[in-house]
Coordinates of C-alpha atoms in Angstrom, one line a residue:
M5 CA -27.6 -49.2 16.8
R6 CA -25.4 -46.5 15.5
L7 CA -21.7 -45.9 14.9
P8 CA -19.9 -44.4 17.9
L9 CA -19.8 -40.6 17.5
G10 CA -16.0 -40.5 17.5
T11 CA -15.8 -43.1 14.7
A12 CA -18.5 -41.3 12.6
V13 CA -16.7 -38.0 13.0
L14 CA -13.3 -39.6 12.2
V15 CA -14.7 -41.0 8.9
V16 CA -16.0 -37.5 7.8
V17 CA -12.8 -35.8 8.8
L18 CA -10.6 -38.3 6.9
A19 CA -12.9 -38.0 3.8
L20 CA -12.7 -34.2 3.9
L21 CA -8.9 -34.4 4.4
A22 CA -8.5 -36.8 1.5
A23 CA -10.6 -34.6 -0.8
L24 CA -8.9 -31.4 0.1
T25 CA -5.4 -32.7 -0.2
A26 CA -6.2 -34.4 -3.5
G27 CA -7.4 -31.1 -4.9
H28 CA -4.3 -29.4 -3.4
F29 CA -2.1 -32.0 -5.2
V30 CA -3.7 -31.5 -8.6
A31 CA -3.5 -27.7 -8.1
A32 CA 0.3 -27.9 -7.9
F33 CA 0.2 -28.7 -11.7
V34 CA -2.7 -26.6 -12.9
G35 CA -2.2 -23.5 -10.7
P36 CA -1.7 -23.3 -6.9
G37 CA -4.8 -21.1 -6.6
A38 CA -7.0 -23.9 -7.9
S39 CA -6.7 -25.7 -4.6
P40 CA -10.3 -25.7 -3.4
F41 CA -9.3 -24.9 0.1
L42 CA -7.3 -21.8 -1.0
A43 CA -9.9 -20.8 -3.6
V44 CA -12.6 -20.7 -1.0
G45 CA -10.3 -18.7 1.2
N46 CA -9.7 -16.2 -1.6
S47 CA -13.4 -16.0 -2.2
V48 CA -14.0 -15.2 1.4
I49 CA -11.5 -12.4 1.2
D50 CA -13.2 -11.0 -1.9
L51 CA -16.8 -11.3 -0.5
A52 CA -16.2 -10.3 3.1
P53 CA -17.7 -7.0 4.2
S54 CA -15.2 -4.2 4.8
W55 CA -15.9 -4.1 8.5
L56 CA -14.9 -7.8 8.8
V57 CA -11.8 -7.3 6.8
E58 CA -10.7 -4.4 9.1
F59 CA -11.6 -6.4 12.2
G60 CA -9.2 -9.1 10.9
K61 CA -6.5 -6.6 10.3
D62 CA -6.9 -5.0 13.7
V63 CA -6.9 -8.3 15.6
F64 CA -4.4 -10.4 13.7
G65 CA -2.3 -7.8 11.9
T66 CA -0.2 -9.2 9.1
K67 CA -1.2 -12.7 10.3
N68 CA -4.8 -12.2 9.2
K69 CA -4.5 -14.6 6.2
L70 CA -3.2 -17.3 8.4
A71 CA -6.1 -16.6 10.8
L72 CA -8.5 -16.9 7.9
L73 CA -7.2 -20.3 6.8
L74 CA -7.3 -21.5 10.4
G75 CA -10.8 -20.2 10.7
I76 CA -11.9 -22.1 7.6
G77 CA -10.2 -25.2 9.0
V78 CA -12.1 -24.8 12.3
A79 CA -15.3 -24.4 10.3
L80 CA -14.7 -27.6 8.4
V81 CA -14.0 -29.4 11.7
L82 CA -17.3 -28.2 13.1
I83 CA -19.1 -29.2 9.9
A84 CA -17.5 -32.6 10.2
L85 CA -18.7 -32.9 13.8
A86 CA -22.3 -32.1 12.7
A87 CA -22.0 -34.4 9.7
G88 CA -20.6 -37.2 11.8
A89 CA -23.5 -36.9 14.3
V90 CA -26.1 -37.3 11.6
S91 CA -24.2 -40.0 9.7
R92 CA -24.0 -42.6 12.5
R93 CA -26.7 -44.8 10.9
R94 CA -26.4 -44.1 7.2
A95 CA -23.9 -42.6 4.9
A96 CA -26.4 -40.4 3.0
P97 CA -26.0 -37.3 5.2
G98 CA -22.2 -37.4 4.8
I99 CA -22.5 -37.9 1.1
G100 CA -24.7 -34.8 0.9
L101 CA -22.1 -32.8 2.8
I102 CA -19.4 -33.9 0.3
I103 CA -21.6 -32.9 -2.6
A104 CA -22.3 -29.5 -1.0
L105 CA -18.7 -28.8 -0.2
G106 CA -17.7 -29.9 -3.7
A107 CA -20.1 -27.5 -5.2
V108 CA -18.7 -24.7 -3.1
G109 CA -15.1 -25.5 -4.0
L110 CA -16.0 -25.8 -7.7
A111 CA -17.8 -22.4 -7.7
A112 CA -14.8 -20.8 -5.9
V113 CA -12.3 -22.0 -8.5
V114 CA -14.3 -21.2 -11.6
T115 CA -14.9 -17.7 -10.5
R116 CA -11.2 -16.9 -9.8
P117 CA -10.2 -14.5 -12.6
E118 CA -6.5 -15.6 -12.6
L119 CA -7.1 -19.3 -13.1
G120 CA -7.1 -21.0 -16.5
Q121 CA -9.5 -23.6 -17.8
L122 CA -7.5 -26.6 -16.5
A123 CA -7.9 -25.3 -12.9
V124 CA -11.4 -26.9 -12.7
T125 CA -9.7 -30.3 -12.6
A126 CA -8.6 -29.7 -9.0
P127 CA -12.1 -29.3 -7.5
I128 CA -13.4 -32.1 -9.6
V129 CA -10.7 -34.5 -8.4
S130 CA -11.3 -33.3 -4.9
F131 CA -15.0 -34.1 -5.2
L132 CA -14.4 -37.5 -6.7
V133 CA -12.0 -38.5 -4.0
G134 CA -14.3 -37.3 -1.3
I135 CA -17.3 -39.1 -2.8
A136 CA -15.3 -42.3 -3.0
V137 CA -13.5 -42.3 0.3
F138 CA -16.4 -41.4 2.6
P139 CA -18.8 -44.2 1.6
W140 CA -16.0 -46.7 1.7
L141 CA -14.8 -45.7 5.2
H142 CA -18.3 -45.5 6.4
R143 CA -19.1 -49.0 5.2
L144 CA -15.9 -50.4 6.9
A145 CA -16.9 -48.6 10.1
L146 CA -20.3 -50.1 10.0
E147 CA -18.9 -53.6 9.3
T148 CA -16.5 -53.1 12.3
Y149 CA -18.5 -51.2 14.9
G150 CA -22.1 -51.2 13.6
P151 CA -25.0 -53.5 14.4
R152 CA -25.4 -56.8 12.7
T153 CA -28.6 -58.6 11.6
V154 CA -29.2 -62.1 12.9
S155 CA -32.1 -64.6 12.6
G156 CA -34.2 -65.1 15.7
T157 CA -37.6 -66.3 17.0
G158 CA -40.4 -63.9 17.7
D159 CA -42.8 -64.0 20.6
A160 CA -45.4 -65.8 18.4
G161 CA -42.8 -68.4 17.5
G162 CA -42.2 -67.1 14.0
A163 CA -38.8 -66.3 12.5
V164 CA -37.6 -62.7 12.7
E165 CA -34.5 -60.7 11.9
V166 CA -32.9 -59.0 14.9
R167 CA -30.3 -56.3 14.9
E168 CA -27.8 -56.6 17.7
P169 CA -24.4 -55.1 18.6
R170 CA -21.5 -56.5 16.5
A171 CA -18.6 -58.2 18.3
V172 CA -15.6 -56.3 17.3
T173 CA -12.9 -58.7 16.3
D174 CA -9.2 -58.0 16.1
A175 CA -9.2 -58.6 12.3
S176 CA -12.1 -56.1 11.7
R177 CA -10.5 -53.5 13.9
R178 CA -7.1 -53.9 12.2
R179 CA -8.8 -53.6 8.8
F180 CA -10.6 -50.4 9.8
L181 CA -7.6 -48.8 11.5
G182 CA -5.3 -49.8 8.6
S183 CA -7.7 -48.2 6.2
T184 CA -8.0 -44.9 8.2
I185 CA -4.2 -44.8 8.6
G186 CA -3.7 -45.4 4.9
V187 CA -6.1 -42.6 4.0
A188 CA -4.5 -40.2 6.5
A189 CA -1.0 -41.1 5.2
G190 CA -2.1 -40.7 1.6
A191 CA -3.6 -37.3 2.4
G192 CA -0.4 -36.2 4.0
V193 CA 1.7 -37.3 1.1
A194 CA -0.7 -35.6 -1.4
G195 CA -0.8 -32.4 0.6
L196 CA 3.0 -32.2 1.1
T197 CA 3.6 -33.1 -2.6
G198 CA 1.2 -30.4 -3.7
Q199 CA 2.8 -27.8 -1.4
T200 CA 6.3 -28.8 -2.5
F201 CA 5.7 -28.7 -6.3
A202 CA 3.1 -26.0 -6.4
G203 CA 3.6 -23.8 -9.4
P204 CA 6.8 -23.2 -11.4
D205 CA 10.3 -22.9 -9.8
I206 CA 10.2 -19.2 -9.3
Q207 CA 13.5 -19.1 -7.4
A208 CA 15.2 -20.7 -10.4
S209 CA 13.6 -18.1 -12.6
R210 CA 14.9 -15.3 -10.4
A211 CA 18.4 -16.9 -10.3
D212 CA 18.6 -16.9 -14.1
I213 CA 18.1 -13.1 -14.3
A214 CA 21.3 -11.3 -15.3
P215 CA 22.5 -8.6 -12.9
F216 CA 20.9 -5.2 -13.4
A217 CA 23.0 -2.4 -14.9
P218 CA 20.9 0.7 -14.5
A219 CA 21.6 3.6 -16.9
T220 CA 20.7 6.0 -14.1
T221 CA 21.7 5.0 -10.6
A222 CA 20.3 6.3 -7.3
P223 CA 22.6 8.9 -5.5
P224 CA 24.8 7.3 -2.8
I225 CA 23.2 7.3 0.6
P226 CA 24.8 10.2 2.4
A227 CA 26.4 10.0 5.8
G228 CA 24.0 10.8 8.6
A229 CA 20.9 9.5 6.6
D230 CA 19.6 7.6 9.7
F231 CA 20.0 7.4 13.4
A232 CA 20.1 3.6 13.7
A233 CA 22.5 3.9 16.6
N234 CA 19.6 5.7 18.5
G235 CA 17.0 3.1 17.6
T236 CA 15.7 4.2 14.2
P237 CA 15.6 1.8 11.2
T238 CA 18.4 2.0 8.7
L239 CA 17.5 4.2 5.8
I240 CA 17.4 1.2 3.4
T241 CA 15.2 -1.6 4.6
P242 CA 16.6 -5.1 3.9
N243 CA 14.3 -7.1 1.6
R244 CA 13.6 -9.7 4.4
D245 CA 12.4 -6.8 6.7
F246 CA 10.4 -4.9 4.1
Y247 CA 6.7 -4.9 5.0
T248 CA 4.5 -7.2 3.1
I249 CA 0.7 -6.6 2.6
H250 CA -1.4 -8.1 -0.1
T251 CA -4.8 -9.7 -0.6
A252 CA -3.5 -13.0 -2.1
L253 CA -3.7 -16.2 0.0
V254 CA -1.3 -17.8 -2.6
V255 CA 1.5 -15.6 -3.7
P256 CA 1.5 -15.6 -7.6
R257 CA 4.4 -17.5 -9.1
V258 CA 5.0 -16.1 -12.6
P259 CA 8.2 -17.0 -14.5
V260 CA 9.8 -14.2 -16.5
D261 CA 9.5 -16.2 -19.7
E262 CA 5.7 -16.4 -19.2
W263 CA 5.2 -12.8 -18.1
T264 CA 3.7 -10.1 -20.4
L265 CA 2.3 -6.6 -19.7
R266 CA -0.5 -5.1 -21.8
I267 CA -0.9 -1.3 -21.9
H268 CA -4.2 -0.4 -23.6
G269 CA -7.5 1.4 -23.2
M270 CA -7.5 5.2 -23.9
V271 CA -4.2 5.2 -25.7
E272 CA -3.1 5.9 -29.2
R273 CA -0.9 2.9 -29.5
P274 CA -1.6 -0.2 -27.4
I275 CA 1.6 -1.9 -26.2
T276 CA 2.4 -5.5 -25.1
L277 CA 5.7 -5.9 -23.4
T278 CA 7.7 -9.0 -22.3
Y279 CA 10.2 -9.1 -19.4
D280 CA 13.1 -9.0 -22.0
D281 CA 11.5 -5.9 -23.5
L282 CA 11.7 -4.1 -20.2
R283 CA 15.3 -5.3 -19.6
Q284 CA 16.4 -3.8 -22.9
R285 CA 15.1 -0.4 -22.0
P286 CA 17.2 2.1 -20.0
L287 CA 16.9 1.0 -16.4
V288 CA 16.7 3.5 -13.6
E289 CA 17.4 3.1 -9.9
R290 CA 15.5 5.1 -7.4
T291 CA 15.4 5.2 -3.6
L292 CA 11.8 5.2 -2.6
T293 CA 9.7 4.9 0.5
L294 CA 6.4 2.9 0.3
A295 CA 3.7 3.1 2.8
C296 CA 0.6 1.0 3.4
V297 CA -2.8 2.7 4.1
S298 CA -3.4 0.2 6.9
N299 CA -0.5 1.6 8.9
P300 CA -1.8 2.9 12.2
V301 CA -0.3 5.8 14.1
G302 CA 3.1 4.7 15.1
G303 CA 2.9 1.6 12.9
T304 CA 5.6 -0.2 11.0
L305 CA 3.9 -0.8 7.6
I306 CA 6.4 1.5 5.8
S307 CA 9.8 0.7 4.3
T308 CA 12.4 2.1 1.9
A309 CA 14.4 0.3 -0.8
N310 CA 16.5 1.0 -3.9
F311 CA 14.2 -0.1 -6.7
I312 CA 15.4 -0.7 -10.3
G313 CA 13.1 -0.6 -13.2
V314 CA 11.8 1.5 -16.1
D315 CA 10.2 4.9 -16.0
L316 CA 6.4 4.5 -16.2
R317 CA 5.7 8.0 -17.5
D318 CA 8.0 7.2 -20.5
L319 CA 6.0 4.1 -21.3
L320 CA 2.7 5.9 -21.2
R321 CA 4.0 8.7 -23.4
E322 CA 5.0 6.1 -25.9
A323 CA 1.5 4.6 -25.8
G324 CA 0.0 8.0 -26.2
V325 CA -2.5 8.8 -23.4
K326 CA -5.7 10.1 -24.9
P327 CA -7.4 13.2 -23.5
G328 CA -10.0 12.3 -20.9
A329 CA -8.1 9.3 -19.4
E330 CA -8.4 9.8 -15.6
Q331 CA -7.0 6.6 -14.1
L332 CA -4.4 4.1 -14.7
Y333 CA -6.2 0.9 -13.9
S334 CA -3.6 -1.8 -12.9
T335 CA -4.3 -5.5 -12.6
S336 CA -2.3 -8.1 -10.8
H337 CA -1.8 -11.7 -11.9
D338 CA -4.1 -12.8 -9.0
G339 CA -6.9 -10.5 -10.1
F340 CA -6.3 -7.6 -7.7
T341 CA -6.9 -4.2 -9.2
A342 CA -6.1 -0.6 -8.4
G343 CA -6.8 2.8 -9.9
T344 CA -4.1 5.5 -9.9
P345 CA -4.7 9.1 -11.0
V346 CA -3.2 9.6 -14.4
D347 CA -2.2 13.1 -13.6
A348 CA 0.0 11.9 -10.7
V349 CA 1.7 9.3 -12.9
M350 CA 2.4 11.8 -15.6
E351 CA 4.0 14.4 -13.4
P352 CA 7.6 14.8 -14.6
D353 CA 9.1 14.7 -11.1
R354 CA 6.8 12.0 -9.7
R355 CA 9.3 9.2 -10.6
A356 CA 6.7 6.5 -11.0
M357 CA 8.2 3.3 -12.3
L358 CA 7.7 -0.4 -13.1
A359 CA 10.1 -2.1 -10.7
L360 CA 12.1 -5.2 -11.6
G361 CA 14.7 -5.2 -8.9
M362 CA 14.9 -4.3 -5.2
N363 CA 18.1 -3.6 -3.3
G364 CA 20.3 -5.0 -6.0
E365 CA 18.4 -8.3 -6.8
P366 CA 15.3 -9.3 -8.7
L367 CA 12.1 -8.5 -6.9
P368 CA 11.4 -11.1 -4.2
V369 CA 8.3 -13.2 -5.0
S370 CA 6.4 -11.7 -2.1
H371 CA 7.1 -8.2 -3.3
G372 CA 5.7 -8.7 -6.8
F373 CA 8.2 -10.7 -8.9
P374 CA 8.7 -10.3 -11.8
V375 CA 7.3 -6.7 -12.1
R376 CA 5.4 -4.4 -9.8
M377 CA 4.2 -0.8 -10.0
I378 CA 5.4 2.1 -7.8
V379 CA 4.1 5.6 -7.7
P380 CA 5.8 7.7 -4.9
G381 CA 3.6 9.7 -2.6
L382 CA 0.5 7.5 -2.9
Y383 CA -0.6 4.7 -0.6
G384 CA 0.1 1.3 -2.0
F385 CA -3.5 0.2 -2.4
V386 CA -3.9 2.7 -5.2
S387 CA -0.5 2.7 -6.7
A388 CA 1.8 -0.2 -6.0
T389 CA 0.2 -3.2 -7.7
K390 CA 2.4 -6.4 -7.4
W391 CA 2.7 -9.2 -10.0
L392 CA 1.5 -6.6 -12.6
V393 CA 0.1 -7.9 -15.9
D394 CA -2.2 -5.2 -17.2
L395 CA -2.4 -1.4 -17.4
E396 CA -5.6 0.2 -18.8
L397 CA -6.1 3.9 -19.3
T398 CA -9.7 4.6 -18.5
T399 CA -12.0 6.9 -16.5
W400 CA -13.0 6.8 -12.9
K401 CA -16.6 6.1 -13.9
A402 CA -15.8 3.2 -16.0
K403 CA -14.0 1.0 -13.4
Q404 CA -13.3 0.8 -9.7
G405 CA -10.2 -0.8 -8.1
Y406 CA -10.5 -3.6 -5.6
W407 CA -10.7 -1.4 -2.5
Q408 CA -13.1 1.3 -3.7
P409 CA -16.3 -0.8 -3.5
R410 CA -15.2 -1.8 0.0
G411 CA -15.4 1.8 1.2
W412 CA -11.8 3.0 0.7
A413 CA -10.8 6.3 -0.9
R414 CA -10.3 6.7 -4.6
E415 CA -7.2 8.9 -4.4
A416 CA -5.0 8.4 -1.4
P417 CA -1.8 10.6 -1.0
V418 CA 0.3 9.4 1.9
K419 CA -0.3 11.5 5.0
T420 CA 2.4 13.2 6.9
Q421 CA 3.3 11.1 9.8
S422 CA 6.0 10.5 12.5
R423 CA 6.7 7.9 15.1
I424 CA 9.0 7.2 18.0
D425 CA 11.4 4.3 17.6
G426 CA 13.8 4.7 20.6
P427 CA 15.3 4.6 23.1
L428 CA 15.2 0.8 23.7
G429 CA 15.9 -0.9 27.0
D430 CA 16.4 0.6 30.5
I431 CA 16.3 4.4 30.8
T432 CA 18.1 6.5 33.4
A433 CA 16.4 9.7 34.5
G434 CA 18.0 12.8 33.1
D435 CA 19.0 13.7 29.6
V436 CA 17.7 10.9 27.2
V437 CA 18.1 10.7 23.4
V438 CA 14.7 10.0 21.8
A439 CA 14.7 9.0 18.1
G440 CA 12.2 8.2 15.4
T441 CA 11.1 8.3 11.8
A442 CA 9.0 10.8 9.9
W443 CA 7.6 10.6 6.3
A444 CA 5.8 12.7 3.8
P445 CA 6.7 10.9 0.5
H446 CA 6.9 13.2 -2.5
V447 CA 6.5 16.2 -0.3
G448 CA 9.4 16.0 2.2
I449 CA 9.8 16.5 5.9
D450 CA 10.9 20.0 7.1
A451 CA 10.7 19.6 10.9
V452 CA 9.9 17.2 13.7
E453 CA 9.0 18.3 17.2
V454 CA 8.9 16.4 20.5
R455 CA 7.6 17.0 24.0
V456 CA 7.6 15.2 27.3
D457 CA 4.2 15.0 29.0
D458 CA 2.6 18.4 28.6
G459 CA 5.8 20.3 28.4
P460 CA 6.9 22.6 25.6
W461 CA 7.6 21.4 22.1
Q462 CA 11.3 21.2 21.1
R463 CA 12.7 20.9 17.7
A464 CA 14.4 17.6 16.8
E465 CA 17.6 17.1 14.8
L466 CA 16.8 15.8 11.3
S467 CA 18.9 13.2 9.5
T468 CA 20.5 14.1 6.2
E469 CA 17.8 14.1 3.5
V470 CA 18.1 11.6 0.7
S471 CA 15.1 12.9 -1.3
V472 CA 11.6 14.1 -0.8
D473 CA 10.5 10.5 -1.8
T474 CA 12.1 8.9 1.2
W475 CA 11.5 8.8 4.9
R476 CA 13.6 10.9 7.3
M477 CA 14.9 10.1 10.7
W478 CA 15.0 12.4 13.7
R479 CA 16.4 12.6 17.2
A480 CA 16.3 14.9 20.2
T481 CA 17.7 15.0 23.7
V482 CA 14.9 15.4 26.2
R483 CA 14.8 15.6 30.0
M484 CA 13.0 12.7 31.7
S485 CA 12.1 12.6 35.4
P486 CA 12.2 9.4 37.5
G487 CA 9.0 7.4 36.8
R488 CA 6.7 7.5 33.8
N489 CA 7.3 10.0 31.0
T490 CA 5.1 10.3 27.9
V491 CA 6.9 11.4 24.8
T492 CA 4.9 12.7 21.9
C493 CA 6.1 13.7 18.4
R494 CA 4.7 15.5 15.4
A495 CA 6.1 16.3 12.0
T496 CA 5.7 19.3 9.6
D497 CA 6.1 18.7 5.9
R498 CA 7.5 20.9 3.2
T499 CA 4.2 22.6 2.5
G500 CA 4.2 23.9 6.1
A501 CA 1.4 21.6 7.2
T502 CA 1.8 19.9 10.6
Q503 CA 0.3 16.4 11.1
P504 CA -3.0 16.8 12.9
E505 CA -3.4 15.8 16.6
V506 CA -6.8 14.2 16.2
E507 CA -6.4 10.5 15.8
T508 CA -8.4 8.8 13.0
P509 CA -8.6 5.2 11.8
V510 CA -6.8 3.9 8.8
A511 CA -10.0 3.7 6.7
P512 CA -10.8 5.2 4.3
D513 CA -7.6 7.1 3.4
G514 CA -4.9 6.6 6.1
A515 CA -4.6 7.3 9.8
T516 CA -3.8 10.6 11.4
G517 CA -2.7 11.5 14.9
W518 CA 0.4 12.1 17.1
H519 CA 2.4 9.2 18.2
S520 CA 3.1 8.9 21.9
V521 CA 5.2 6.4 23.9
T522 CA 5.4 6.2 27.7
F523 CA 8.9 5.4 29.1
T524 CA 9.8 4.6 32.7
A525 CA 13.0 6.2 33.9
Q526 CA 14.9 4.9 36.9

């Protein structure tokens, strides 16, 4: 006789749940990334082939990390089904599963570069809880639903032991159900507690920061800087709407009093800075547009904000960049790395900076609090490291950033692009105002043209330019006929180059192509 399949699977699932939530609870106090479940997820991200990463982005967009966690959860459920099926008679197969998963969780945690030595306690506790809960529940299940051994008489008249189905009593059923409910409740409390108290109180750390008083403020936004009334974004993107892309499953939570930045490598004078050191330097405010290399044609992974921080070029000049340094190799608190061309950072008009504030407040946690790096005109994956903790001057040969071994470009200037944002809603045939956004950060937009179907190109009206480092809105009145009308746009930057028509994917250095939208006019 064996345990019912559903009971055997329930025992495995509850043991896994108890183990994972116990590790999540401990991780709240030794580092949120030490949670075995999340550490495995981060390892999957790091080890996944580039084609799989791109598939996830294409299918799930900015929800790809949630999809990954759900996928790991589904995989664990499937493993539990298999383990339950082979653990109906004996606990040994399930114990083997706990040991194997414990080893995977431990390996994932100890190989995370951002975690300290205490982080190992989370997977250890997770393993101990799993290895204790599963045999206990399995024994209770057998005592409740499994066969029992009774004495009997064999055919030859001798005494024999016979295994027969056990009569399930109300008392045994209550004991088993009470135990399973207790484990489930305990797991829920542990998981919720771990999630609630994970890491330091970063919002309190942000709230304690004194208001910024930049020595150099950004020029006021001029009238006519956007065509929001016609469907474009506002020139300044509110923090809540600013696009968010990063590789971290768990957003780093670094209090300002624990943050330091080391500038070293091929420099004359290595520097270590605290947050207060940066605050005491002359702060600058700059209106800058940031773009993600994963932004497809017509996509929305681009935003603009007023950033407050310190001039990065000035810091590097103080450190004394040695001849031969080719890249500024930046490292995030979570271990992400990026390589930025030193020549670009050191350009006098590049306006590269270490940002502390965003739209008048300290950086939001999801946007790199306490400090992030920004280099206008380059895609973020090579220039905009969040949660910055280390800057090393080195060569291209010596090190590669996170994305280069995965097939992405080493140097990635933002490509000239434009998109159509409006009109929205019902359209009446006749003259229609079409509006959109164009960008060529650090180069500038000189013209945008639109056409309806295969008609002639017509020049659009451009919004008032704020700077070459920000996006620019456009609008044009076009004639639409009743029925379907396809509107296409293209931009020309300040060098005279018009964005190419041929559409290419985002990998390895940004998408190209003309954006088209089909409208139906009544």
